[in-house]
PDB file of C-alpha atoms and ligand atoms in Angstrom:
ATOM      1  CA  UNK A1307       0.000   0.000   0.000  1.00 81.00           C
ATOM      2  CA  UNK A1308       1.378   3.490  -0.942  1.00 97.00           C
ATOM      3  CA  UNK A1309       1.505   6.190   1.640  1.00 97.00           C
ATOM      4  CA  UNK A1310       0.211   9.524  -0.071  1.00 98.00           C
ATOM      5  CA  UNK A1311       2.220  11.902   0.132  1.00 98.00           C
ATOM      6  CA  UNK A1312       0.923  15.881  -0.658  1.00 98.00           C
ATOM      7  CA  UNK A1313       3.808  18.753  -1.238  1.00 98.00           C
ATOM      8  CA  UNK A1314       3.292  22.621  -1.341  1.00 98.00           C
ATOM      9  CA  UNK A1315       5.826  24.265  -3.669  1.00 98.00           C
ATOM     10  CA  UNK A1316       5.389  27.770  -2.305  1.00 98.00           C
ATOM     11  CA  UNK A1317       7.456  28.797  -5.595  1.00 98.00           C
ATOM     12  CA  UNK A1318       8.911  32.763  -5.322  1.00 98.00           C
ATOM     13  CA  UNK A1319       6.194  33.519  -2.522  1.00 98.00           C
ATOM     14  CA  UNK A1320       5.875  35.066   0.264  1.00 98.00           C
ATOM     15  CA  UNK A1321       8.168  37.161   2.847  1.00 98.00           C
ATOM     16  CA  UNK A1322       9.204  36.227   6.630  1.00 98.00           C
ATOM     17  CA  UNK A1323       6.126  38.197   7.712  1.00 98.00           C
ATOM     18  CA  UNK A1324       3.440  35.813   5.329  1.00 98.00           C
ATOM     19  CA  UNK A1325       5.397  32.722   5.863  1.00 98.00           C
ATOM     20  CA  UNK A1326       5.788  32.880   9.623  1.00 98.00           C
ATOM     21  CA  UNK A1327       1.496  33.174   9.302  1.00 98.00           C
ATOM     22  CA  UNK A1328       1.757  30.709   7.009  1.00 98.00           C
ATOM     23  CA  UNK A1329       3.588  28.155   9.704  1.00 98.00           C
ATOM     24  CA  UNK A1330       1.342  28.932  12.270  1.00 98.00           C
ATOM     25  CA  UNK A1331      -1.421  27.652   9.989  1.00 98.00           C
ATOM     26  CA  UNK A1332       0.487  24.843   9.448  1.00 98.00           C
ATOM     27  CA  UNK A1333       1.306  23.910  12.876  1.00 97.00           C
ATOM     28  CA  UNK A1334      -2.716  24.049  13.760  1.00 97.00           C
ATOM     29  CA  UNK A1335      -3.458  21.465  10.896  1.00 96.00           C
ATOM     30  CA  UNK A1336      -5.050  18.241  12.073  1.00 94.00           C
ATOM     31  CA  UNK A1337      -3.268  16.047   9.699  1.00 94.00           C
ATOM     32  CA  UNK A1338      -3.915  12.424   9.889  1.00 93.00           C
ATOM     33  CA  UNK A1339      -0.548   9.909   9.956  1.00 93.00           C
ATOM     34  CA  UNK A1340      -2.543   8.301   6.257  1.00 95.00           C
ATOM     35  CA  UNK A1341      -0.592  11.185   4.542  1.00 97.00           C
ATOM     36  CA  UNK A1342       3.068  12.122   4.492  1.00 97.00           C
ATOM     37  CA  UNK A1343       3.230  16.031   4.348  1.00 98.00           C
ATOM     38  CA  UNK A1344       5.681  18.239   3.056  1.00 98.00           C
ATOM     39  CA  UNK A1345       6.498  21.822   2.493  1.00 98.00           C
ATOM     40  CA  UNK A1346       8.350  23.531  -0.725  1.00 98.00           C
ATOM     41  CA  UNK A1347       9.646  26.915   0.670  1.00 98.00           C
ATOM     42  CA  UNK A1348      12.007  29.563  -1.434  1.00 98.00           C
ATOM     43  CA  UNK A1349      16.022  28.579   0.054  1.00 98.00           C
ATOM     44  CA  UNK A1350      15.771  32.311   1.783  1.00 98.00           C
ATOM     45  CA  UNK A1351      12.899  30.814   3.858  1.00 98.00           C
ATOM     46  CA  UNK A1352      14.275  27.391   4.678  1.00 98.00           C
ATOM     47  CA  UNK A1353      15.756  27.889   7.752  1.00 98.00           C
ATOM     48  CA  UNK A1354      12.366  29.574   9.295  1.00 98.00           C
ATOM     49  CA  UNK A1355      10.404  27.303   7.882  1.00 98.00           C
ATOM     50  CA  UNK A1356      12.371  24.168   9.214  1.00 98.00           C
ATOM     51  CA  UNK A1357      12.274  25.854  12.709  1.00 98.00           C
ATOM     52  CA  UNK A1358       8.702  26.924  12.562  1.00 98.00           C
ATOM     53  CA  UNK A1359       7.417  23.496  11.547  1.00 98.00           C
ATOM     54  CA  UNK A1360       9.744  21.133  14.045  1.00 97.00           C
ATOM     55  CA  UNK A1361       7.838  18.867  15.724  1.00 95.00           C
ATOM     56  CA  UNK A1362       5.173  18.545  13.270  1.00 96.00           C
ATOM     57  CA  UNK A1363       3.540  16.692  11.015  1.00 94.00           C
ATOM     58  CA  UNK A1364       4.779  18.602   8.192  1.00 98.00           C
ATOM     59  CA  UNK A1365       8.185  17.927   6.499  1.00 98.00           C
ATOM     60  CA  UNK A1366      10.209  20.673   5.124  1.00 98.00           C
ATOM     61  CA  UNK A1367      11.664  20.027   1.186  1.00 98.00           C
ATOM     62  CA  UNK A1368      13.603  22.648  -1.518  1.00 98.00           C
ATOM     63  CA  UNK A1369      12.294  23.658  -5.117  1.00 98.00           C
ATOM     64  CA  UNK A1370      15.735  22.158  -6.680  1.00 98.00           C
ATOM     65  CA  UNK A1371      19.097  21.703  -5.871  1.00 98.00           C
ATOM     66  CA  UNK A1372      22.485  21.375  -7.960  1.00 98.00           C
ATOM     67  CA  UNK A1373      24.005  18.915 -10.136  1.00 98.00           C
ATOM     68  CA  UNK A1374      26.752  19.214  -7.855  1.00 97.00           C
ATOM     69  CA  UNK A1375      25.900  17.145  -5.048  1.00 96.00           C
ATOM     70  CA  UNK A1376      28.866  18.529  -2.890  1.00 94.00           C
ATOM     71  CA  UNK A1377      30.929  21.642  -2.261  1.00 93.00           C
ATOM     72  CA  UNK A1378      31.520  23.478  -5.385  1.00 95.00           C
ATOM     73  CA  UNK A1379      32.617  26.684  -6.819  1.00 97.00           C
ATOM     74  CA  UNK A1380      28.614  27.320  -7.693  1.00 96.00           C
ATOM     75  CA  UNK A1381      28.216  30.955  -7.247  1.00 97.00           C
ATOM     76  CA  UNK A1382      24.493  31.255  -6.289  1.00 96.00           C
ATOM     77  CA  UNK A1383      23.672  27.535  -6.552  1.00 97.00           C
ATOM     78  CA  UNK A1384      22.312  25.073  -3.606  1.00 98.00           C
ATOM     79  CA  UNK A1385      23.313  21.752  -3.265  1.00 98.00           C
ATOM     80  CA  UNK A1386      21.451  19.184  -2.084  1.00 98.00           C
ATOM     81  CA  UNK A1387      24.021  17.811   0.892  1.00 98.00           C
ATOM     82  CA  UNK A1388      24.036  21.214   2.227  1.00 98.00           C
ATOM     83  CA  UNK A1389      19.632  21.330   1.499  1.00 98.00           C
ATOM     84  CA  UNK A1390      20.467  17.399   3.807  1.00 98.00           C
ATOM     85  CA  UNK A1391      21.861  19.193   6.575  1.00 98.00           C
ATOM     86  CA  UNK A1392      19.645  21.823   6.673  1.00 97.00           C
ATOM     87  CA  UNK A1393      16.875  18.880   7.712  1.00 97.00           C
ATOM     88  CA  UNK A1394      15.227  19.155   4.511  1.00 98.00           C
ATOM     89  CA  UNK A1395      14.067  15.349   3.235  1.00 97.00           C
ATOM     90  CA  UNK A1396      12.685  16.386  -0.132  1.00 98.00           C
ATOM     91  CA  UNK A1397      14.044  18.351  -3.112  1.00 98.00           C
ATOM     92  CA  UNK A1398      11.649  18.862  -6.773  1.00 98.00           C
ATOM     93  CA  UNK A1399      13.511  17.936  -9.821  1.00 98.00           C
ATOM     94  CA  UNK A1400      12.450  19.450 -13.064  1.00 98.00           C
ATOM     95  CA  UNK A1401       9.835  21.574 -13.035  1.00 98.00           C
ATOM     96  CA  UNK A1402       8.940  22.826 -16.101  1.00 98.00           C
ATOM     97  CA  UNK A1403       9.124  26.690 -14.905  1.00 98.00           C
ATOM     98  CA  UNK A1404      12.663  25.348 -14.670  1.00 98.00           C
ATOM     99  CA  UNK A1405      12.483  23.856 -17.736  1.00 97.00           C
ATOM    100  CA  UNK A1406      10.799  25.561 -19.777  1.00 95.00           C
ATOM    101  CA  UNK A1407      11.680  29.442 -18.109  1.00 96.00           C
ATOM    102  CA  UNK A1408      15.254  28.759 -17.271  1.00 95.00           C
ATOM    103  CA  UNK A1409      16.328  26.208 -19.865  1.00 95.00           C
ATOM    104  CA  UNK A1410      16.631  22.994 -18.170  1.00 97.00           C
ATOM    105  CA  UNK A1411      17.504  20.654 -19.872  1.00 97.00           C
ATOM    106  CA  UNK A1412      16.778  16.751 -19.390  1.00 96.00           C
ATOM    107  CA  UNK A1413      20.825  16.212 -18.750  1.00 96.00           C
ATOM    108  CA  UNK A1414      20.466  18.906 -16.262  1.00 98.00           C
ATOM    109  CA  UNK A1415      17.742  17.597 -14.762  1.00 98.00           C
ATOM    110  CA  UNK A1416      19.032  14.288 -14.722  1.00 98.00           C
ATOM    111  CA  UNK A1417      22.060  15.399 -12.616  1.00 98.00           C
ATOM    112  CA  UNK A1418      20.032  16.911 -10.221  1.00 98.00           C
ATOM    113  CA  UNK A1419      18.214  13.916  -9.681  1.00 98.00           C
ATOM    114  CA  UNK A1420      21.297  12.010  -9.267  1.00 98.00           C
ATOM    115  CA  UNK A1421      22.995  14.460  -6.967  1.00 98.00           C
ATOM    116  CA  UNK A1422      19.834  14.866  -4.823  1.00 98.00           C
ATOM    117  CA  UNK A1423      20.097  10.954  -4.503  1.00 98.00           C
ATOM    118  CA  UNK A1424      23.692  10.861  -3.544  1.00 98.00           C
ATOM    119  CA  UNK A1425      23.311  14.262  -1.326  1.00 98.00           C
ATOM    120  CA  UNK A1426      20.451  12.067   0.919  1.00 97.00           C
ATOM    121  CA  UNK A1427      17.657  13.980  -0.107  1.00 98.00           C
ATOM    122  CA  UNK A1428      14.599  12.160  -2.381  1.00 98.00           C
ATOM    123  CA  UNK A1429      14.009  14.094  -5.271  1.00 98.00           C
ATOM    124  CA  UNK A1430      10.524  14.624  -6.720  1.00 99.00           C
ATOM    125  CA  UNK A1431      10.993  14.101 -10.338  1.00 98.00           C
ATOM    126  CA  UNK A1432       8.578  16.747 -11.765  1.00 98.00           C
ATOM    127  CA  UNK A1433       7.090  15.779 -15.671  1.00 98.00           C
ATOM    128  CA  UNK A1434       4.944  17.178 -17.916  1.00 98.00           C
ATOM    129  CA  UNK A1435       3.242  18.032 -21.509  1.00 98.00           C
ATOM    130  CA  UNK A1436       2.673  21.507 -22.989  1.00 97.00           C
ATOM    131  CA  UNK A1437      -1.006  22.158 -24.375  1.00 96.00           C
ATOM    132  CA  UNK A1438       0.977  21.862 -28.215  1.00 97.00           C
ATOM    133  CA  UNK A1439       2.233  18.782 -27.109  1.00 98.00           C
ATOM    134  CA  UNK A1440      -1.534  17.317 -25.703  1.00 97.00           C
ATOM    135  CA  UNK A1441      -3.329  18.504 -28.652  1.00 97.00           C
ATOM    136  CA  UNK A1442      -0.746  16.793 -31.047  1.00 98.00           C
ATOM    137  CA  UNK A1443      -1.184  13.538 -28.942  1.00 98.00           C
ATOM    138  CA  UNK A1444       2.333  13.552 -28.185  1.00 98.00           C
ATOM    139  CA  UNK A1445       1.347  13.573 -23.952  1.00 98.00           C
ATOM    140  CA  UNK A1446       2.517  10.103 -23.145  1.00 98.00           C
ATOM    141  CA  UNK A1447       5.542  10.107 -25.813  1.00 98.00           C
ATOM    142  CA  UNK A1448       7.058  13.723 -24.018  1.00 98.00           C
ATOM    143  CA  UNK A1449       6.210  12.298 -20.355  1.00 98.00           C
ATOM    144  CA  UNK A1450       7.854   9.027 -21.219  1.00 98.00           C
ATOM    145  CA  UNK A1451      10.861  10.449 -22.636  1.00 98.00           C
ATOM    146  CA  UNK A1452      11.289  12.561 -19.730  1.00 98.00           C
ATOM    147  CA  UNK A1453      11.339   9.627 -17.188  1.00 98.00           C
ATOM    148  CA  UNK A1454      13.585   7.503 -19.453  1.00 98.00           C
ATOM    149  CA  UNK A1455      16.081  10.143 -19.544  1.00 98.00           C
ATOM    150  CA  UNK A1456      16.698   9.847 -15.617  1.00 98.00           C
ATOM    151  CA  UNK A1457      15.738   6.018 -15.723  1.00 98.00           C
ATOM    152  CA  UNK A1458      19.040   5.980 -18.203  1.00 97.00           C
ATOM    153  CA  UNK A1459      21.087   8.377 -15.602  1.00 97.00           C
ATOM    154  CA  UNK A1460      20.381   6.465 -12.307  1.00 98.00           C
ATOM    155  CA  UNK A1461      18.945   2.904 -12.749  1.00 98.00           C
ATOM    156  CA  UNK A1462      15.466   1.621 -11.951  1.00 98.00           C
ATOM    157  CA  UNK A1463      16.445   0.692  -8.761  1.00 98.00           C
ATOM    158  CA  UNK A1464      17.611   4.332  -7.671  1.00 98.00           C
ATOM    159  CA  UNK A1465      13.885   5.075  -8.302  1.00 98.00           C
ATOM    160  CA  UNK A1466      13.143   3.018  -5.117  1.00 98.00           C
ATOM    161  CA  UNK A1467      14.246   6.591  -3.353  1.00 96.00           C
ATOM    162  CA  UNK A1468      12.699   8.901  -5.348  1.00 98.00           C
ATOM    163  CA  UNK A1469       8.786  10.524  -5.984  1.00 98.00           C
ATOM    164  CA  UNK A1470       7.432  11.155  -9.150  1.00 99.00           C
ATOM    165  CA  UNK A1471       5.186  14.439  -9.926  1.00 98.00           C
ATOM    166  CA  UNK A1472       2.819  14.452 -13.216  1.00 98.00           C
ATOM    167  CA  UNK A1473       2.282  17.858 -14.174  1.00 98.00           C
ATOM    168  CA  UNK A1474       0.894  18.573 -17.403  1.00 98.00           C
ATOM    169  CA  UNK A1475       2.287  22.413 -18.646  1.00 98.00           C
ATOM    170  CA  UNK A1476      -1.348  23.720 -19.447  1.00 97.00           C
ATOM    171  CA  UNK A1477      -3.011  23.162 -15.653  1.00 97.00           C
ATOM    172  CA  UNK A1478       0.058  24.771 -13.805  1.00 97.00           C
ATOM    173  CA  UNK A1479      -1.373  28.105 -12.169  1.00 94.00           C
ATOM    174  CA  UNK A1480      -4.388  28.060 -14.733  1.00 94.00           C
ATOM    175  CA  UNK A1481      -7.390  27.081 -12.593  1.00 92.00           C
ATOM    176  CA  UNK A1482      -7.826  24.271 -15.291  1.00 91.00           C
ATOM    177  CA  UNK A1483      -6.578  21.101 -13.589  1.00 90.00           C
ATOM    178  CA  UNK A1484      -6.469  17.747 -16.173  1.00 94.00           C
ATOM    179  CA  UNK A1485      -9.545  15.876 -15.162  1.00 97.00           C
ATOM    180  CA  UNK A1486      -8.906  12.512 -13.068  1.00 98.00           C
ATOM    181  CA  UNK A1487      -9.515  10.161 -16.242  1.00 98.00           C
ATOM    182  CA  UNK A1488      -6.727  12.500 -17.974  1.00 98.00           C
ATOM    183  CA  UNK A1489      -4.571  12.441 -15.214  1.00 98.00           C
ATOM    184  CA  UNK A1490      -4.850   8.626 -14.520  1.00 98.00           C
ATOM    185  CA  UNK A1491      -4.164   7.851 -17.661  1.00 98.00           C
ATOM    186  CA  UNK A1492      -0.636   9.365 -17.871  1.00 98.00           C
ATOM    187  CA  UNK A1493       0.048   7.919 -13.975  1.00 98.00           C
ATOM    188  CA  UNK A1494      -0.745   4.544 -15.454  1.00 98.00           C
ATOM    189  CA  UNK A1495       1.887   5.004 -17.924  1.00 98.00           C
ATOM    190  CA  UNK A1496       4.399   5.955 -15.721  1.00 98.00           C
ATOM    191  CA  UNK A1497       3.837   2.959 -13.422  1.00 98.00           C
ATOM    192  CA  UNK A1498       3.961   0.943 -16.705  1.00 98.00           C
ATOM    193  CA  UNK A1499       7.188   1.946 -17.650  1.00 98.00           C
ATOM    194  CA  UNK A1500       9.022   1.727 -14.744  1.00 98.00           C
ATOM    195  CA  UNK A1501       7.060  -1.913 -14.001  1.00 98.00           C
ATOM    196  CA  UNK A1502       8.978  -3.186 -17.759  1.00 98.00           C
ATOM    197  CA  UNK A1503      12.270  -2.695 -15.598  1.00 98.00           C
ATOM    198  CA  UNK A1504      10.961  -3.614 -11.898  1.00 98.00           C
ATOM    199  CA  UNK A1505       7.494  -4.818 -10.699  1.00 98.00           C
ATOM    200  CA  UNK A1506       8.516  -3.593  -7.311  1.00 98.00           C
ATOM    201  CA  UNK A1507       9.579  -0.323  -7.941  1.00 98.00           C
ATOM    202  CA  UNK A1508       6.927   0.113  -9.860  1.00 98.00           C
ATOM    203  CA  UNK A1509       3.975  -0.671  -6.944  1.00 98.00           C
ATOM    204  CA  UNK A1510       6.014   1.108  -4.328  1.00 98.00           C
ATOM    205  CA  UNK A1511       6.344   4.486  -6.603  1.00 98.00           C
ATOM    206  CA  UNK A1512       4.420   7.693  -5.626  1.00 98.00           C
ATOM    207  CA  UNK A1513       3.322   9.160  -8.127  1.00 98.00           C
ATOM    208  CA  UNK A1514       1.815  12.697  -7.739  1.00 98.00           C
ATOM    209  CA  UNK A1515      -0.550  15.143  -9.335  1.00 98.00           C
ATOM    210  CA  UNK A1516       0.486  18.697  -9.556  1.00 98.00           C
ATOM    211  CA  UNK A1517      -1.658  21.414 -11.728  1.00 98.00           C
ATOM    212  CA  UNK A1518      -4.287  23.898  -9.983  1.00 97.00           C
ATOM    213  CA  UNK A1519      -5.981  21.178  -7.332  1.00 98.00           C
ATOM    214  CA  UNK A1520      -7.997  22.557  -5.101  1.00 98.00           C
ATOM    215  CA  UNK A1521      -9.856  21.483  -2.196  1.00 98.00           C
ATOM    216  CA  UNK A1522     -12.864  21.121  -4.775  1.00 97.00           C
ATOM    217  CA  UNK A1523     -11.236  18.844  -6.925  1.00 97.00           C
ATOM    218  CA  UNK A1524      -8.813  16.838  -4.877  1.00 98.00           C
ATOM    219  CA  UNK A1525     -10.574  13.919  -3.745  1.00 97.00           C
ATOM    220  CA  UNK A1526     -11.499  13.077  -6.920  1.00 98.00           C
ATOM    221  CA  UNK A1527      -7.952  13.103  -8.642  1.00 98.00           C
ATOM    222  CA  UNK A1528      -7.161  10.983  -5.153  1.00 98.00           C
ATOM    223  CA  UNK A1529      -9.562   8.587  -5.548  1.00 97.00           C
ATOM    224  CA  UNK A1530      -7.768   7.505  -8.919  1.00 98.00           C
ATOM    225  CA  UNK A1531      -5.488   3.976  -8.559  1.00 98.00           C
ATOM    226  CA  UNK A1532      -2.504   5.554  -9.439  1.00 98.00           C
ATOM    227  CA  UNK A1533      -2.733   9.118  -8.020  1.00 98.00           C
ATOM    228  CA  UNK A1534      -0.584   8.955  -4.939  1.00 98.00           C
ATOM    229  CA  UNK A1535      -1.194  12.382  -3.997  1.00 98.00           C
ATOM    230  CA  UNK A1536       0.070  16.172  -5.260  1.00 98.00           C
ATOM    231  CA  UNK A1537       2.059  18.471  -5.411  1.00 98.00           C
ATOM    232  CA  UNK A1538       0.224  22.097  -4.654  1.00 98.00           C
ATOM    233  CA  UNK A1539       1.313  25.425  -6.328  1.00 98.00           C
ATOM    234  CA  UNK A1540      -1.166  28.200  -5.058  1.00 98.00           C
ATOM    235  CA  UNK A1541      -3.703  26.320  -2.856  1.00 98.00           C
ATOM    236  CA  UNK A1542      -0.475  25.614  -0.377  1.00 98.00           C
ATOM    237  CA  UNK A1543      -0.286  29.431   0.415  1.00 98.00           C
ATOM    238  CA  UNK A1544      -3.438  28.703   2.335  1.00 98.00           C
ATOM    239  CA  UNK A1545      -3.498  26.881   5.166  1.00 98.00           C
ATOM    240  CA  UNK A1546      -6.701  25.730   4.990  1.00 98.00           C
ATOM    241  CA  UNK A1547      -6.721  24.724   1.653  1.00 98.00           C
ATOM    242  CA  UNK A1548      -3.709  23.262   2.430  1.00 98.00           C
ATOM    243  CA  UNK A1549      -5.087  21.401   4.815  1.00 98.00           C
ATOM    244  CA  UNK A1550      -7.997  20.445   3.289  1.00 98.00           C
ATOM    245  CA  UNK A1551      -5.885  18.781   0.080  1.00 98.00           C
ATOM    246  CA  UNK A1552      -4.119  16.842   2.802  1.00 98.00           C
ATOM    247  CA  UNK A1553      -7.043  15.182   4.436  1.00 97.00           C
ATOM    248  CA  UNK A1554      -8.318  14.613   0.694  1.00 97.00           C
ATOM    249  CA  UNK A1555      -5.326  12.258   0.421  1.00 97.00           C
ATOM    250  CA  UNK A1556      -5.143  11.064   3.833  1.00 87.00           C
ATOM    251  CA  UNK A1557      -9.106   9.233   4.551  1.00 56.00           C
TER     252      UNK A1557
HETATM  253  P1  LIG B1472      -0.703  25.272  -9.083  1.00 73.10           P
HETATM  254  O1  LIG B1472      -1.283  24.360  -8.035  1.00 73.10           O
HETATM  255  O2  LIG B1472      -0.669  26.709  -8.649  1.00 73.10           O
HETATM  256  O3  LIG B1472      -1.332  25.067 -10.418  1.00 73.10           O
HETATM  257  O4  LIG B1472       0.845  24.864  -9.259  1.00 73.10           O
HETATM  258  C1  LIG B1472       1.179  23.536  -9.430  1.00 73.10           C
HETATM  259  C2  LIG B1472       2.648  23.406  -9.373  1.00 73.10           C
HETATM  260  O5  LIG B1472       3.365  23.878 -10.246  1.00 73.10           O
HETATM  261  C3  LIG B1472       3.227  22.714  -8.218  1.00 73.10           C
HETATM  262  O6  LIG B1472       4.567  22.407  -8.424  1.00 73.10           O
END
């Protein structure tokens, strides 16, 4: 059985004033132990947020880290050892505003993957189609590709540490989520492909939905067999809604 697991990438939001509300919030949540719950805060807020939430339910994670895993000469760059010592647990891998805003590439993001793995942190592999891509039927060909690239870089059985995110382009910070049958369809490909190179990795892999879910619409896209819970862009700025995602996931 899969534990869900529900992550709030906070993005470039919010100063110590919001965020220090935003913990408190947090910290009142009645969260039940069902669901495995993490935070996503900007590095500047880490630290605050890592204090704030101690002794919680919630877990604190980054929005990426570096392909170097270590100490580097990487002016402005975080890696994911010094993200490990900072208590953080979780770091997201490829998202496309990364991608697609700032160029990463899947190399790049298959490096950061790696070094996230040998830093000690599990990365959240973040995939996804543009609208172009959906409407030319291309959705399970770019996801696929996307996964195979860091299949190729690590090894199935490196996967065994790691989260997957599906999050189509076109529902990121639009209000228009992919319905559940959409969704599950491209989950169920991703469990496919990683169950041609291990059954086990395969039924043990999270695999989450991120692209405007609300509290309206989560416990549908939950109630899908291979929708292991999401990964929340605006609706995490609330607590509430926040909340309310999580016990969506967690009943
Ligand atoms: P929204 O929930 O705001 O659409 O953002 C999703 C996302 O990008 C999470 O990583």
């Amino acid at each position: 059985m899969r534990r869900p697991l529900v992550a709030g990438n906070w993005k470039m939001h919010g100063t110590c004033a919001s965020v220090a509300e935003l913990v408190e919030g947090l910290r009142q949540l009645q969260l039940s132990d069902a669901v495995e719950v993490a935070v996503m805060p900007s590095f500047v807020h880490l630290a605050a947020v890592e204090a704030g939430l101690r002794g919680s339910r919630v877990e604190v994670g980054a929005q990426d880290c570096s392909v170097e895993a270590g100490q580097a000469a990487r002016t402005g760059e975080v890696s994911a050892s010094q993200l490990a010592d900072m208590q953080c647990r979780w770091v997201l891998v490829g998202h496309s505003e990364r991608r697609s805003l700032l160029g990463e590439s899947d190399a790049v993001v298959a490096g950061k993957f790696a070094a996230a793995l040998q830093g000690g942190l599990v990365p959240v592999l973040c995939v996804g189609e543009t609208l172009q891509e959906r409407e030319a039927g291309e959705t399970l060909a770019v996801v696929g590709r996307q996964v195979e690239r860091v299949l190729d870089e690590v090894g199935v059985e490196n996967f065994a540490r790691a989260v997957i995110a599906y999050e189509p382009v076109w529902a990121i910070g639009s209000g228009l989520s992919a319905t559940a049958e959409q969704a599950q369809e491209v989950h169920a490909a991703i469990r496919a492909q990683l169950a041609s190179k291990s059954q086990s990795v395969a039924g043990a892999m999270r695999i989450l939905y991120g692209g405007s879910v609300k509290p309206s619409s989560a416990a549908e896209l939950f109630g899908m067999p291979d929708i292991d819970g999401g990964l929340i862009g605006g609706a995490s700025l609330n607590a509430d809604d926040f909340g309310a995602i999580c016990r969506a996931a967690g009943c």
